[in-house]
Amino acid sequence: AQEVTFYEAVGGEETFRRLVHRFYQGVAEDPLLRPLYPEEDLGPAEERLRLFLIQYWGGPGTYSAERGHPRLRMRHVPFKIGTAERDAWLRHMRDALDELALPERLETMLWNYLEMAARSLVNAPD
Ligand code: HEM
């Protein structure tokens, strides 16, 4: 039997490209989140998040080929992430996810993961 990865089931690279692009459009306009991003150009950050999510969900492993082990908790230490930052991050992700209109079961799997991951990266609790 052919095993279909989650990555393939949601539509492959194109789906993650749309999700993360829409997400960063939200970040670009967000007065709380935008100042956290060190680079003026959000393009490279967009690419890193896209490649990470693609790898996480069973697509090509380009993220680790370029960046090594994800170590997300460690990589977020330089940024002060409180519950307000977490909620803002999730709000833009929710908007981006809604626009994809994925089948409900897949949408729920992706959302549950993003919520869990965002909670785990809070490093400056109230
Ligand atoms: C990088 C903020 C949650 C995955 C970054 C960066 C910032 C940031 C400011 C640096 C941008 C760059 O140069 O790449 C936040 C905030 C979050 C959050 C405020 C709210 C909780 C998440 C979550 C994930 C994630 C939930 C994964 C599901 C990544 C990845 C990178 C990154 C993969 C690039 C790491 C690297 O290779 O250097 N994040 N993030 N972030 N974030 Fe987040």
Tab-separated table of C-alpha atoms and ligand atoms in Angstrom:
chain	number	residue	atom	x	y	z
A	1	ALA	CA	0.000	0.000	0.000
A	2	GLN	CA	1.201	3.501	-0.792
A	3	GLU	CA	1.609	5.679	2.247
A	4	VAL	CA	0.565	9.242	1.535
A	5	THR	CA	2.346	11.760	3.759
A	6	PHE	CA	0.460	14.607	5.376
A	7	TYR	CA	2.572	16.883	3.193
A	8	GLU	CA	1.188	15.233	0.063
A	9	ALA	CA	-2.350	14.973	1.410
A	10	VAL	CA	-2.670	18.744	1.902
A	11	GLY	CA	-1.291	19.557	-1.532
A	12	GLY	CA	2.486	19.587	-1.167
A	13	GLU	CA	4.804	22.556	-1.487
A	14	GLU	CA	2.196	24.891	-2.987
A	15	THR	CA	-0.005	24.599	0.103
A	16	PHE	CA	2.827	25.374	2.514
A	17	ARG	CA	3.981	28.217	0.292
A	18	ARG	CA	0.524	29.807	0.429
A	19	LEU	CA	0.126	29.211	4.178
A	20	VAL	CA	3.438	30.745	5.167
A	21	HIS	CA	3.238	33.592	2.663
A	22	ARG	CA	-0.156	34.647	3.972
A	23	PHE	CA	1.113	34.287	7.546
A	24	TYR	CA	4.040	36.640	6.909
A	25	GLN	CA	1.739	39.190	5.289
A	26	GLY	CA	0.048	39.310	8.686
A	27	VAL	CA	3.351	39.542	10.563
A	28	ALA	CA	4.516	42.391	8.313
A	29	GLU	CA	1.557	44.488	9.497
A	30	ASP	CA	1.703	43.479	13.151
A	31	PRO	CA	3.060	46.139	15.538
A	32	LEU	CA	3.845	43.569	18.255
A	33	LEU	CA	5.483	40.890	16.107
A	34	ARG	CA	7.189	42.830	13.323
A	35	PRO	CA	9.857	44.388	15.603
A	36	LEU	CA	10.933	40.902	16.773
A	37	TYR	CA	12.167	39.958	13.296
A	38	PRO	CA	15.800	41.049	13.011
A	39	GLU	CA	15.897	41.384	9.235
A	40	GLU	CA	14.267	44.121	7.213
A	41	ASP	CA	13.409	41.589	4.516
A	42	LEU	CA	10.973	38.973	5.823
A	43	GLY	CA	11.595	36.771	2.766
A	44	PRO	CA	14.380	34.646	4.289
A	45	ALA	CA	12.373	34.089	7.505
A	46	GLU	CA	9.387	33.088	5.382
A	47	GLU	CA	11.524	30.547	3.557
A	48	ARG	CA	12.900	29.056	6.802
A	49	LEU	CA	9.430	28.551	8.290
A	50	ARG	CA	8.112	27.105	5.026
A	51	LEU	CA	10.984	24.625	4.719
A	52	PHE	CA	10.678	23.659	8.376
A	53	LEU	CA	6.952	22.895	8.107
A	54	ILE	CA	7.449	20.985	4.852
A	55	GLN	CA	10.079	18.811	6.503
A	56	TYR	CA	8.054	18.331	9.682
A	57	TRP	CA	5.054	17.034	7.723
A	58	GLY	CA	6.964	14.529	5.622
A	59	GLY	CA	8.134	16.566	2.626
A	60	PRO	CA	11.718	17.154	1.487
A	61	GLY	CA	14.346	17.611	4.215
A	62	THR	CA	15.761	20.829	2.796
A	63	TYR	CA	15.324	22.638	6.097
A	64	SER	CA	17.832	20.473	7.986
A	65	ALA	CA	20.153	20.240	4.988
A	66	GLU	CA	20.446	24.033	5.172
A	67	ARG	CA	19.941	24.755	8.872
A	68	GLY	CA	20.773	21.555	10.759
A	69	HIS	CA	18.684	20.199	13.639
A	70	PRO	CA	15.646	22.477	14.151
A	71	ARG	CA	16.167	23.103	17.921
A	72	LEU	CA	13.246	25.509	17.810
A	73	ARG	CA	13.203	26.286	21.500
A	74	MET	CA	16.873	27.310	21.395
A	75	ARG	CA	16.473	29.300	18.181
A	76	HIS	CA	13.692	31.370	19.748
A	77	VAL	CA	15.639	32.287	22.891
A	78	PRO	CA	16.808	35.635	21.403
A	79	PHE	CA	13.170	36.743	21.015
A	80	LYS	CA	10.940	37.641	23.936
A	81	ILE	CA	7.844	35.515	23.411
A	82	GLY	CA	5.068	36.094	25.930
A	83	THR	CA	1.448	34.999	25.685
A	84	ALA	CA	0.575	38.144	23.689
A	85	GLU	CA	3.235	37.325	21.075
A	86	ARG	CA	2.093	33.700	20.996
A	87	ASP	CA	-1.528	34.726	20.488
A	88	ALA	CA	-0.626	37.191	17.733
A	89	TRP	CA	1.460	34.523	15.985
A	90	LEU	CA	-1.416	32.054	16.185
A	91	ARG	CA	-3.949	34.615	14.980
A	92	HIS	CA	-2.013	35.197	11.747
A	93	MET	CA	-1.569	31.467	11.318
A	94	ARG	CA	-5.294	30.913	11.866
A	95	ASP	CA	-6.161	33.510	9.196
A	96	ALA	CA	-3.706	31.921	6.780
A	97	LEU	CA	-5.024	28.430	7.492
A	98	ASP	CA	-8.639	29.517	7.020
A	99	GLU	CA	-7.806	30.780	3.540
A	100	LEU	CA	-6.498	27.367	2.499
A	101	ALA	CA	-9.915	25.768	3.110
A	102	LEU	CA	-8.379	22.332	3.717
A	103	PRO	CA	-10.498	19.273	4.485
A	104	GLU	CA	-11.506	19.542	8.143
A	105	ARG	CA	-9.554	16.542	9.415
A	106	LEU	CA	-6.298	17.806	7.893
A	107	GLU	CA	-6.934	21.376	8.986
A	108	THR	CA	-7.481	20.217	12.563
A	109	MET	CA	-4.266	18.180	12.583
A	110	LEU	CA	-2.247	21.135	11.325
A	111	TRP	CA	-3.885	23.594	13.705
A	112	ASN	CA	-3.444	21.355	16.759
A	113	TYR	CA	0.251	21.047	15.970
A	114	LEU	CA	0.719	24.803	15.461
A	115	GLU	CA	-1.049	25.596	18.736
A	116	MET	CA	1.030	23.072	20.646
A	117	ALA	CA	4.263	24.292	19.051
A	118	ALA	CA	3.450	27.951	19.723
A	119	ARG	CA	2.658	27.177	23.371
A	120	SER	CA	5.956	25.347	23.733
A	121	LEU	CA	7.928	28.366	22.480
A	122	VAL	CA	6.693	30.882	25.048
A	123	ASN	CA	9.855	31.882	26.893
A	124	ALA	CA	8.638	34.952	28.782
A	125	PRO	CA	5.401	33.938	30.542
A	126	ASP	CA	3.310	36.705	32.148
B	1	HEM	C1	12.272	31.854	13.505
B	1	HEM	C2	9.194	34.393	16.249
B	1	HEM	C3	6.506	30.434	16.887
B	1	HEM	C4	9.240	28.112	13.655
B	1	HEM	C5	11.666	32.886	14.205
B	1	HEM	C6	12.175	34.232	14.280
B	1	HEM	C7	11.313	34.937	15.053
B	1	HEM	C8	10.261	34.043	15.459
B	1	HEM	C9	11.404	36.408	15.427
B	1	HEM	C10	13.438	34.737	13.585
B	1	HEM	C11	13.143	34.934	12.126
B	1	HEM	C12	14.173	34.291	11.249
B	1	HEM	O1	15.175	34.950	11.028
B	1	HEM	O2	13.981	33.144	10.806
B	1	HEM	C13	8.208	33.531	16.694
B	1	HEM	C14	7.136	33.884	17.600
B	1	HEM	C15	6.392	32.778	17.802
B	1	HEM	C16	6.988	31.704	17.002
B	1	HEM	C17	6.891	35.264	18.219
B	1	HEM	C18	5.181	32.676	18.710
B	1	HEM	C19	4.984	31.652	19.525
B	1	HEM	C20	6.986	29.478	16.017
B	1	HEM	C21	6.380	28.178	15.815
B	1	HEM	C22	7.163	27.520	14.911
B	1	HEM	C23	8.245	28.410	14.542
B	1	HEM	C24	5.116	27.690	16.509
B	1	HEM	C25	7.012	26.146	14.327
B	1	HEM	C26	5.873	25.511	14.197
B	1	HEM	C27	10.308	28.909	13.368
B	1	HEM	C28	11.407	28.517	12.495
B	1	HEM	C29	12.302	29.586	12.470
B	1	HEM	C30	11.705	30.633	13.312
B	1	HEM	C31	11.557	27.180	11.768
B	1	HEM	C32	13.637	29.652	11.722
B	1	HEM	C33	14.703	28.948	12.578
B	1	HEM	C34	16.054	28.962	11.901
B	1	HEM	O3	16.316	28.074	11.078
B	1	HEM	O4	16.834	29.856	12.195
B	1	HEM	N1	10.508	32.798	14.926
B	1	HEM	N2	8.088	32.219	16.349
B	1	HEM	N3	8.105	29.583	15.246
B	1	HEM	N4	10.539	30.177	13.834
B	1	HEM	FE1	9.350	31.181	15.099
